[in-house]
Coordinates of C-alpha atoms in Angstrom, one line a residue:
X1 CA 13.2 -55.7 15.7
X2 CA 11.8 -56.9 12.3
X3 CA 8.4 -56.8 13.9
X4 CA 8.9 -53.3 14.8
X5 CA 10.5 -52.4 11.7
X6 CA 7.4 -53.5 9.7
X7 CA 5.6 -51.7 12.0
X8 CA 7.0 -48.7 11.2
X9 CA 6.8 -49.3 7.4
X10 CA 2.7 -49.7 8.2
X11 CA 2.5 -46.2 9.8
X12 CA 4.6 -45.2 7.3
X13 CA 2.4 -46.3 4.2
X14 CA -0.6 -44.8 6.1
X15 CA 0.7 -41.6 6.7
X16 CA 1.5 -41.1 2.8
X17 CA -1.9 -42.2 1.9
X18 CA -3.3 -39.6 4.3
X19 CA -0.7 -37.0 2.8
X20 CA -2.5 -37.3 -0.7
X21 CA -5.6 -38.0 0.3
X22 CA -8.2 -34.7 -0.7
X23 CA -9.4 -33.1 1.7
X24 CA -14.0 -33.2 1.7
X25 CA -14.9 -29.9 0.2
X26 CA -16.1 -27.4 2.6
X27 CA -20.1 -26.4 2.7
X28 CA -20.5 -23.4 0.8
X29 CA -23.0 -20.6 2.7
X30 CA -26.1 -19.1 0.4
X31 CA -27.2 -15.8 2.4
X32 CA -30.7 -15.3 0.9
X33 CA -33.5 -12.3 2.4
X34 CA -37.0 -12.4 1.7
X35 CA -39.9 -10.9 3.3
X36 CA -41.7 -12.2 6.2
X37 CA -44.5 -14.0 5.7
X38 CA -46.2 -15.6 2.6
X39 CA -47.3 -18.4 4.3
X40 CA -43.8 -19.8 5.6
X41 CA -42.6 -20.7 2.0
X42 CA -39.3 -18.8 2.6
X43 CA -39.1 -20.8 5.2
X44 CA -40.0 -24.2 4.2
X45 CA -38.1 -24.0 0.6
X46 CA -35.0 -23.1 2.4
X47 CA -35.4 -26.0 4.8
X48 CA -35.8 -28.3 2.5
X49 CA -33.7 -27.3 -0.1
X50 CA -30.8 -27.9 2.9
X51 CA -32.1 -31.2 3.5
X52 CA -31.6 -32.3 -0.2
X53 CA -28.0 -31.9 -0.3
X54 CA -24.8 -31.4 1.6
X55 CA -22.5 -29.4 -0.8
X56 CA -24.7 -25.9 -0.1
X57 CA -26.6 -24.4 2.8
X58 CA -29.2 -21.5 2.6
X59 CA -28.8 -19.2 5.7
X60 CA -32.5 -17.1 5.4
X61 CA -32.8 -13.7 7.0
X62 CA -36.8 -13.0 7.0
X63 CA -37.6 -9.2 6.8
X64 CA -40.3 -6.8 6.7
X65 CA -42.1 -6.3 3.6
X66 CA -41.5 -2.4 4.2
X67 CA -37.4 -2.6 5.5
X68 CA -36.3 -5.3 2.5
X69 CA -36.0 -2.7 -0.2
X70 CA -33.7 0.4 2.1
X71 CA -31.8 -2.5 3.9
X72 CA -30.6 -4.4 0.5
X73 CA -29.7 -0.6 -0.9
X74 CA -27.8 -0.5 2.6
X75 CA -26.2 -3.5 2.5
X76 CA -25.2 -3.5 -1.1
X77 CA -23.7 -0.1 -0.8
X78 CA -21.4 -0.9 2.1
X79 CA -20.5 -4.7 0.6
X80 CA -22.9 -6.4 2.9
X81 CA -25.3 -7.4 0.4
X82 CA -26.7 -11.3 0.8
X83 CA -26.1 -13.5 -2.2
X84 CA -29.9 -13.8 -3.4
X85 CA -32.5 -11.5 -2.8
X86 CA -36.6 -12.2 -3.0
X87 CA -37.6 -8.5 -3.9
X88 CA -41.4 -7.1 -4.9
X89 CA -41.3 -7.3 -8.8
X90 CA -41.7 -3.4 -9.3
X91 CA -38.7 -3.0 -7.3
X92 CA -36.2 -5.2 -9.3
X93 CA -35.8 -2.2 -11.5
X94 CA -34.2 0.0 -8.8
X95 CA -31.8 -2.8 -8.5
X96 CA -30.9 -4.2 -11.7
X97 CA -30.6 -0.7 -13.5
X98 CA -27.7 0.4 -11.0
X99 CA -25.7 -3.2 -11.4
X100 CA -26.6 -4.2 -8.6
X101 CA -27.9 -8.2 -9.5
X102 CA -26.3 -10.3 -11.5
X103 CA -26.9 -10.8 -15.0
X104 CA -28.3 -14.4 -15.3
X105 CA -29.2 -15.0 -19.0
X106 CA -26.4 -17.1 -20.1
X107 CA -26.6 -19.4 -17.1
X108 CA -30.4 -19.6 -17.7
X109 CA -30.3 -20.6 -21.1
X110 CA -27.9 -23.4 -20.1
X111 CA -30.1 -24.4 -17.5
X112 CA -31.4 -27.8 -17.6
X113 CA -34.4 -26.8 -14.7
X114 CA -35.3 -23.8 -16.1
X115 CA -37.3 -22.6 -18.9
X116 CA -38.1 -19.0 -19.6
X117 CA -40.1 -20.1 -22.5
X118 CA -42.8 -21.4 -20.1
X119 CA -43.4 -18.1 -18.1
X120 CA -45.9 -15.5 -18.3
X121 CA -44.8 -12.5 -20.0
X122 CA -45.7 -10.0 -17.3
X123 CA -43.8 -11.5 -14.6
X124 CA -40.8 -12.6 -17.2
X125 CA -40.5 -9.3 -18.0
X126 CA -40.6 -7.4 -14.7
X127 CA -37.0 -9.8 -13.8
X128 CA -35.6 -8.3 -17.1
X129 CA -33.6 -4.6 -17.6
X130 CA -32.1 -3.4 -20.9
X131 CA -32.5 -6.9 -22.7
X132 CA -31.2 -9.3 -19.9
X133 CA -33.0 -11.5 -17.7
X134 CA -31.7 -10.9 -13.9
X135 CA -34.3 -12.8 -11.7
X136 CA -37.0 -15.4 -12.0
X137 CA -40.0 -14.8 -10.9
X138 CA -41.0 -16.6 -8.0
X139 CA -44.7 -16.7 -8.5
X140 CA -47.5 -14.0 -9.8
X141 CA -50.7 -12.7 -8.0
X142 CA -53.2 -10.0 -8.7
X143 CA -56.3 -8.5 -6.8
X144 CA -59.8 -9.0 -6.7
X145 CA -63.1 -8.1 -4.7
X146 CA -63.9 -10.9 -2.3
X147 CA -67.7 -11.1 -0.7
X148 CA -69.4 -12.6 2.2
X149 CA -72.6 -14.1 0.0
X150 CA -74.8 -14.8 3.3
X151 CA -74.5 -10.8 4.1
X152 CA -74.9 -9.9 0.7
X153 CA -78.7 -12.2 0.8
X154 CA -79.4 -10.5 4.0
X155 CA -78.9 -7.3 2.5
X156 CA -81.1 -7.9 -0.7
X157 CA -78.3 -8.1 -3.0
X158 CA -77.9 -11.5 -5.8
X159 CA -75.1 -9.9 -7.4
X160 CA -71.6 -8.7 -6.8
X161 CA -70.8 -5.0 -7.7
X162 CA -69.3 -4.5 -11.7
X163 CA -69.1 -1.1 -11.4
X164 CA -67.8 1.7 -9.1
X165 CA -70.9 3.1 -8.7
X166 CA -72.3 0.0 -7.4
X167 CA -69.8 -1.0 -5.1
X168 CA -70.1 2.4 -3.3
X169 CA -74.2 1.8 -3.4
X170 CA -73.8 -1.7 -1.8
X171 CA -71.0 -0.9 0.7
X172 CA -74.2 1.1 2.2
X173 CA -76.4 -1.0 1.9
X174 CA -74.3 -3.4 3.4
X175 CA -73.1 -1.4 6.4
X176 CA -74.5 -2.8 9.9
X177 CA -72.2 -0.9 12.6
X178 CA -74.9 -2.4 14.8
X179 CA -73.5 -5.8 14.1
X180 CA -69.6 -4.4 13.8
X181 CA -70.1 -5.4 9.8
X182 CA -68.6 -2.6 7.6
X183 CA -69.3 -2.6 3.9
X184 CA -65.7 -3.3 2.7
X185 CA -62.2 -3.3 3.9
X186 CA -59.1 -2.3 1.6
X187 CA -55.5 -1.0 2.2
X188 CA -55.1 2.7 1.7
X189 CA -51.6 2.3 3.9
X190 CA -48.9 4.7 2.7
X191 CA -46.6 2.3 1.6
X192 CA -46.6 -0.2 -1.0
X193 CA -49.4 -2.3 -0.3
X194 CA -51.8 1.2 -0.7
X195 CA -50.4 1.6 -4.1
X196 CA -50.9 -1.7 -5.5
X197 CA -54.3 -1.8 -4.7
X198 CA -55.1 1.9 -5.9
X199 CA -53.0 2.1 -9.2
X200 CA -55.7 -0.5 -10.9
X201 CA -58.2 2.1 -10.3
X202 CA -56.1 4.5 -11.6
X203 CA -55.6 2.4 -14.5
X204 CA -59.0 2.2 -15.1
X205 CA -59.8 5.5 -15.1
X206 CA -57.5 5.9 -17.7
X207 CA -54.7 6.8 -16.2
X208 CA -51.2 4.7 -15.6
X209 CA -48.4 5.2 -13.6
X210 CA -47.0 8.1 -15.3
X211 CA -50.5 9.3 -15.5
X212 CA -52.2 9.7 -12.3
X213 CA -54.7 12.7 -12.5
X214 CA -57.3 12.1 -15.1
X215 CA -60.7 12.7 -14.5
X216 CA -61.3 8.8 -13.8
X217 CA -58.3 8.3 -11.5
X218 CA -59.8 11.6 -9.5
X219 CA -63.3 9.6 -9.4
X220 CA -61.9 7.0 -7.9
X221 CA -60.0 8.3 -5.4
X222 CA -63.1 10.3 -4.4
X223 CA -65.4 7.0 -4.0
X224 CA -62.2 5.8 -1.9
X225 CA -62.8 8.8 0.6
X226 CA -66.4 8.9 0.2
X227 CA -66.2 5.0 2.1
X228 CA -64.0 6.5 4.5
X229 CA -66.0 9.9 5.4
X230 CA -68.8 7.7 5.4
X231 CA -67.7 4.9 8.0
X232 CA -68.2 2.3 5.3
X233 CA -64.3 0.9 5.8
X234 CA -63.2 1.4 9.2
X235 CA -60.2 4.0 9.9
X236 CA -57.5 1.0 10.2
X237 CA -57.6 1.2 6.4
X238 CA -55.3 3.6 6.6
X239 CA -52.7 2.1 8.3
X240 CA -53.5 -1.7 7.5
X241 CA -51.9 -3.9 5.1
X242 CA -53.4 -6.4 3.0
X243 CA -53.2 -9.1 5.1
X244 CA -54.8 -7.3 8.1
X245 CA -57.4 -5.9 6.2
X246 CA -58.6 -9.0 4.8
X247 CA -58.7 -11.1 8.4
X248 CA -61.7 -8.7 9.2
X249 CA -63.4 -9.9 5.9
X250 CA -62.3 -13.3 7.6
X251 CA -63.6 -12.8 10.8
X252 CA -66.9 -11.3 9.3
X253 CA -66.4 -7.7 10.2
X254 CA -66.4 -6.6 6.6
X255 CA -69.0 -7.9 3.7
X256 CA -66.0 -7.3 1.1
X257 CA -62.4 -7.4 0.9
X258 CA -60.1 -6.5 -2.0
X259 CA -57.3 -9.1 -1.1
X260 CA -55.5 -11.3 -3.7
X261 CA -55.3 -15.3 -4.1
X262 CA -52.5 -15.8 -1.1
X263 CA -55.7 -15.7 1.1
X264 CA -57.5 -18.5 -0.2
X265 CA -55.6 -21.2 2.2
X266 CA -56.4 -19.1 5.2
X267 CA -59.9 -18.1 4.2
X268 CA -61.3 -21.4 3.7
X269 CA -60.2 -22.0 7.2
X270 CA -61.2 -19.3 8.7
X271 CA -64.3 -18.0 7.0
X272 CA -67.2 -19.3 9.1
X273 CA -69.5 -17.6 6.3
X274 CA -69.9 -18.3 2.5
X275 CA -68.0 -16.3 0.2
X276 CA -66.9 -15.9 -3.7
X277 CA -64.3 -13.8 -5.6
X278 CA -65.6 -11.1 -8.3
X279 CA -63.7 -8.8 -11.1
X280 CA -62.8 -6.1 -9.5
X281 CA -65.3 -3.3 -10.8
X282 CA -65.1 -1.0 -13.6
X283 CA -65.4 2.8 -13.9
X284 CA -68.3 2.0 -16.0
X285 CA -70.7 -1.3 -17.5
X286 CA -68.1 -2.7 -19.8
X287 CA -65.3 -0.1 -18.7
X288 CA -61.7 -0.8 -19.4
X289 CA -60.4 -3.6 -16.6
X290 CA -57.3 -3.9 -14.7
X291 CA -55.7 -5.1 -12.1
X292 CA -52.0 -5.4 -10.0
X293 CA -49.4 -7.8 -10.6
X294 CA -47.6 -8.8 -7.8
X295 CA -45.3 -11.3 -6.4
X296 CA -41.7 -11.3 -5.9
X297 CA -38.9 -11.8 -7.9
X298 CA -35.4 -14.1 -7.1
X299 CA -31.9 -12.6 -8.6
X300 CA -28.4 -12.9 -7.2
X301 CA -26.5 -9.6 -6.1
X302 CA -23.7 -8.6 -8.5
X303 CA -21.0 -8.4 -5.8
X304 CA -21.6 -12.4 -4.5
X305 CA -19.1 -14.3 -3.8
X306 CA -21.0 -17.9 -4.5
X307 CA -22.8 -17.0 -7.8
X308 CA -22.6 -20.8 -9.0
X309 CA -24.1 -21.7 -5.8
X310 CA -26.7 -19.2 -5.6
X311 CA -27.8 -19.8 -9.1
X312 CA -28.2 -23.4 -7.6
X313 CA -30.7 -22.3 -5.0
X314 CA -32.4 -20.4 -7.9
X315 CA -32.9 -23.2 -9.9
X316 CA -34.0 -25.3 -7.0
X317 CA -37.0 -22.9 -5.8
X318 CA -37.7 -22.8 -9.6
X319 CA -38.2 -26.5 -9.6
X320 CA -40.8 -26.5 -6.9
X321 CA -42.9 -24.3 -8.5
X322 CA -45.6 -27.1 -8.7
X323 CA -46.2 -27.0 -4.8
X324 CA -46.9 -23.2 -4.8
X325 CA -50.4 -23.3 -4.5
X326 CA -51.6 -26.2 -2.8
X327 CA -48.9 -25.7 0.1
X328 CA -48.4 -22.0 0.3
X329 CA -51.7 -20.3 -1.9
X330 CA -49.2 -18.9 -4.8
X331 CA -49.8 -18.6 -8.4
X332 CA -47.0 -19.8 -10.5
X333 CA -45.9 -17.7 -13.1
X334 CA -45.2 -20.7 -15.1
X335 CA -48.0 -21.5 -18.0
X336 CA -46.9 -25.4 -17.8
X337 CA -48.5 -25.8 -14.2
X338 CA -52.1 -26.5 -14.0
X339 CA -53.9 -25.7 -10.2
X340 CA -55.1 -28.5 -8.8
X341 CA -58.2 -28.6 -7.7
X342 CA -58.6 -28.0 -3.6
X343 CA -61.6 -30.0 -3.1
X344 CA -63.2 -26.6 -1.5
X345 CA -65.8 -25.7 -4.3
X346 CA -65.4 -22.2 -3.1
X347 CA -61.8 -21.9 -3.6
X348 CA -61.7 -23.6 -6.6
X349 CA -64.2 -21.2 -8.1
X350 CA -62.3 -18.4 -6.8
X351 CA -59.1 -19.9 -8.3
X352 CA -60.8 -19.4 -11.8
X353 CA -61.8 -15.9 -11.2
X354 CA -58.4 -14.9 -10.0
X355 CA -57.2 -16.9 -13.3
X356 CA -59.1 -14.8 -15.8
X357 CA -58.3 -11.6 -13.9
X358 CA -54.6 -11.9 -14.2
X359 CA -55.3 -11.1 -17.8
X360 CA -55.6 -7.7 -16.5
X361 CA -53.1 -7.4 -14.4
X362 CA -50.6 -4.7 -15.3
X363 CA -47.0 -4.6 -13.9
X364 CA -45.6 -1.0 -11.7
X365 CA -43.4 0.2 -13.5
X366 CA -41.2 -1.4 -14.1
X367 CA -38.9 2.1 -13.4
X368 CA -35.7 2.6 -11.8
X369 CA -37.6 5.1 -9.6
X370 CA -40.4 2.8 -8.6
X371 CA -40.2 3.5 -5.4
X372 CA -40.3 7.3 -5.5
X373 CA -43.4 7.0 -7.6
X374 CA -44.8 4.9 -5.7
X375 CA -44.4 7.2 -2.5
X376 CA -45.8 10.5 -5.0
X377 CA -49.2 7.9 -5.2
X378 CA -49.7 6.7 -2.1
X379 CA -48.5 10.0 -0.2
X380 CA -51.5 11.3 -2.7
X381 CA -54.4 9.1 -1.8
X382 CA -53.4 9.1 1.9
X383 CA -53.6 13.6 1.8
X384 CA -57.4 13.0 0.0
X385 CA -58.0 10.3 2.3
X386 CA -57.0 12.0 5.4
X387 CA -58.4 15.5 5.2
X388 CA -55.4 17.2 4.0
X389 CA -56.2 17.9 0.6
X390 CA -58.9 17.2 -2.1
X391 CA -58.7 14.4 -4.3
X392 CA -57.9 16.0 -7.2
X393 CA -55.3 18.8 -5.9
X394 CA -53.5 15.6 -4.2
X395 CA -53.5 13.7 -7.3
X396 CA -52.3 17.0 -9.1
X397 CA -49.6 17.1 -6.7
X398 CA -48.7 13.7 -7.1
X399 CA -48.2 14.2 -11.3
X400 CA -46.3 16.9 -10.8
X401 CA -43.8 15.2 -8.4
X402 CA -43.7 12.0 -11.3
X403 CA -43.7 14.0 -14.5
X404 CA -40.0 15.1 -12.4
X405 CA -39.1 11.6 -12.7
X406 CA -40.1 10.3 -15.5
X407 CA -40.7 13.5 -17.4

């Protein structure tokens, strides 16, 4: 009886230290989209972020570059929204402006990880809305004219192109349809690809985004169809995004490319050819340069329910912003991170050119209504491009549809 009696006591004293003992804190969920793409670092950040820690997972949803902007607007609108968000930079207007991401200033000045003070103004800024920082920016990039030098010294030519002029006069020269070798490949798609790589021109012809029918922007956009109408880029052009239209500069079927830095990893590979990276050309000798600035930018969505968490995963893909170009061929937007060099001479020396054009790289936008000017400019070069208008009645067209927006 005692021994049963003590017994008892035992389960007893057990049972009232499982009572008050605290129950493990659940795993907190971090929905996060991003596009599809960009060499798996979605992907690989996410993974390892999970593998670093138990307290919060990252559940990833990869989408099309062209879907991400209408399904976030959907999903925010009906309470569906993810907690982060990877969105093109000129986009982060649209969202911020309507109160739609979070406002993250406070929590990144008390950030131990991050430091704005060490980002490039351009990308900074394009995260920012009415005074308030509501994304990081996850990395920068730009555009510039890549070359296949071995068809370039078959062709008689020592020099890339530095103006407009001369790009159109060695795109001929350069043309071999014999030998399936256009002069140059691009993306003229109607969608936001085709405008990034057609507003620099634009710019340089003295125009911006508000501005997009002077006399230079009409030149260029006529030099863009005049390499069309003369079989100098094949058709796919039209309906090709970046990365398409550079893998026939890869596989040799094009003796330039405008493409931007995220190739490098998968051009050194590929490329059985020697090849460099030039400025993209000017209107004129010593013309007025620009370029795009691209990337994508990281914010949390007003309405989540895990903000602490998120901001977490923020600071986390902000803390691997030194493995951005050697593992996934991205630019940090950070001044404090040196590139290291590759080891390919050829990608190294392209890494510098890409450096000094960023200089020139100007931001879309940044406008709530990005996207609708965006559609007035590439609805525009793809009318010229196509037949259905002349270059300077589409571009006409196009101001009139932005001066409505931005008036």
């Amino acid at each position: 009886m005692r021994l049963q009696r003590l017994a008892f006591l035992a389960t007893l004293a057990l049972s009232s230290v499982s009572m008050f003992t605290l129950p493990a804190a659940a795993q907190v969920t971090v929905k996060m989209w991003s596009i599809d793409g960009d060499n798996g670092l979605y992907t690989k950040l996410a993974e390892d972020f999970n593998a670093s820690q138990s307290e919060v997972v990252i559940e990833s949803r990869l989408l099309a570059f062209d879907d991400l902007v209408n399904e976030a607007l959907k999903a925010f609108a009906t309470g569906q929204a993810p907690d982060i968000i990877s969105l093109d930079n000129p986009d982060f207007a649209l969202f911020s402006s309507r109160g739609a991401m979070l406002d993250i200033t406070d929590r990144v000045a008390n950030s131990d990880v991050i430091d704005t003070s060490v980002y490039y103004e351009g990308p900074l800024a394009s995260a920012m809305w009415d005074g308030k920082l509501y994304g990081l920016p996850k990395a920068t990039n730009t555009i510039a004219l890549f070359y296949n030098k071995d068809l370039f010294a078959k062709a008689g030519i020592t020099e890339p192109p530095t103006t407009w002029d001369e790009l159109l006069e060695d795109a001929r020269k350069l043309n071999d349809p014999a030998n399936n070798v256009y002069g140059i490949t691009f993306s003229a798609r109607a969608g936001e690809e085709g405008t990034f790589q057609f507003l620099p021109w634009v710019q340089m012809g003295g125009g911006s985004f508000k501005e997009v029918n002077t006399p230079g922007a009409v030149k260029a956009l006529e030099i863009w169809k005049t390499l069309i109408d003369e079989k100098l880029a094949s058709q796919d052009v039209l309906s090709q995004g970046q990365w398409d239209s550079t893998g026939t500069f890869n596989a040799g079927n094009a003796a330039m490319a405008i493409s931007g830095p995220w190739e490098l990893g998968r051009m050194a590979a590929d490329a059985k050819f020697d090849w460099g990276v030039a400025l993209l050309p000017t209107e004129t000798e010593g013309g007025p340069r620009s370029s795009a600035m691209g990337d994508f930018n990281l914010g949390i969505f007003a309405n989540s329910q895990h903000p602490d968490e998120a901001f977490k995963v923020i600071e986390y893909f902000a803390s691997q912003s030194d493995r951005l170009f050697p593992e996934f061929s991205n630019i940090p937007a950070r001044s404090d991170i040196p590139l290291p060099a590759t080891g390919d001479a050829r990608t190294d020396a392209a890494l510098k050119v890409f450096q000094e054009q960023l200089q020139y790289a100007q931001p879309r936008g940044p406008h709530p209504e990005w996207q609708k000017i965006s559609k007035a400019i590439y609805d525009a070069f793809q009318a010229a491009l196509t037949g259905q208008m002349s270059p300077k009645d589409a571009l006409d067209a196009a101001q009139a549809t932005i001066t409505g927006i931005v008036g």
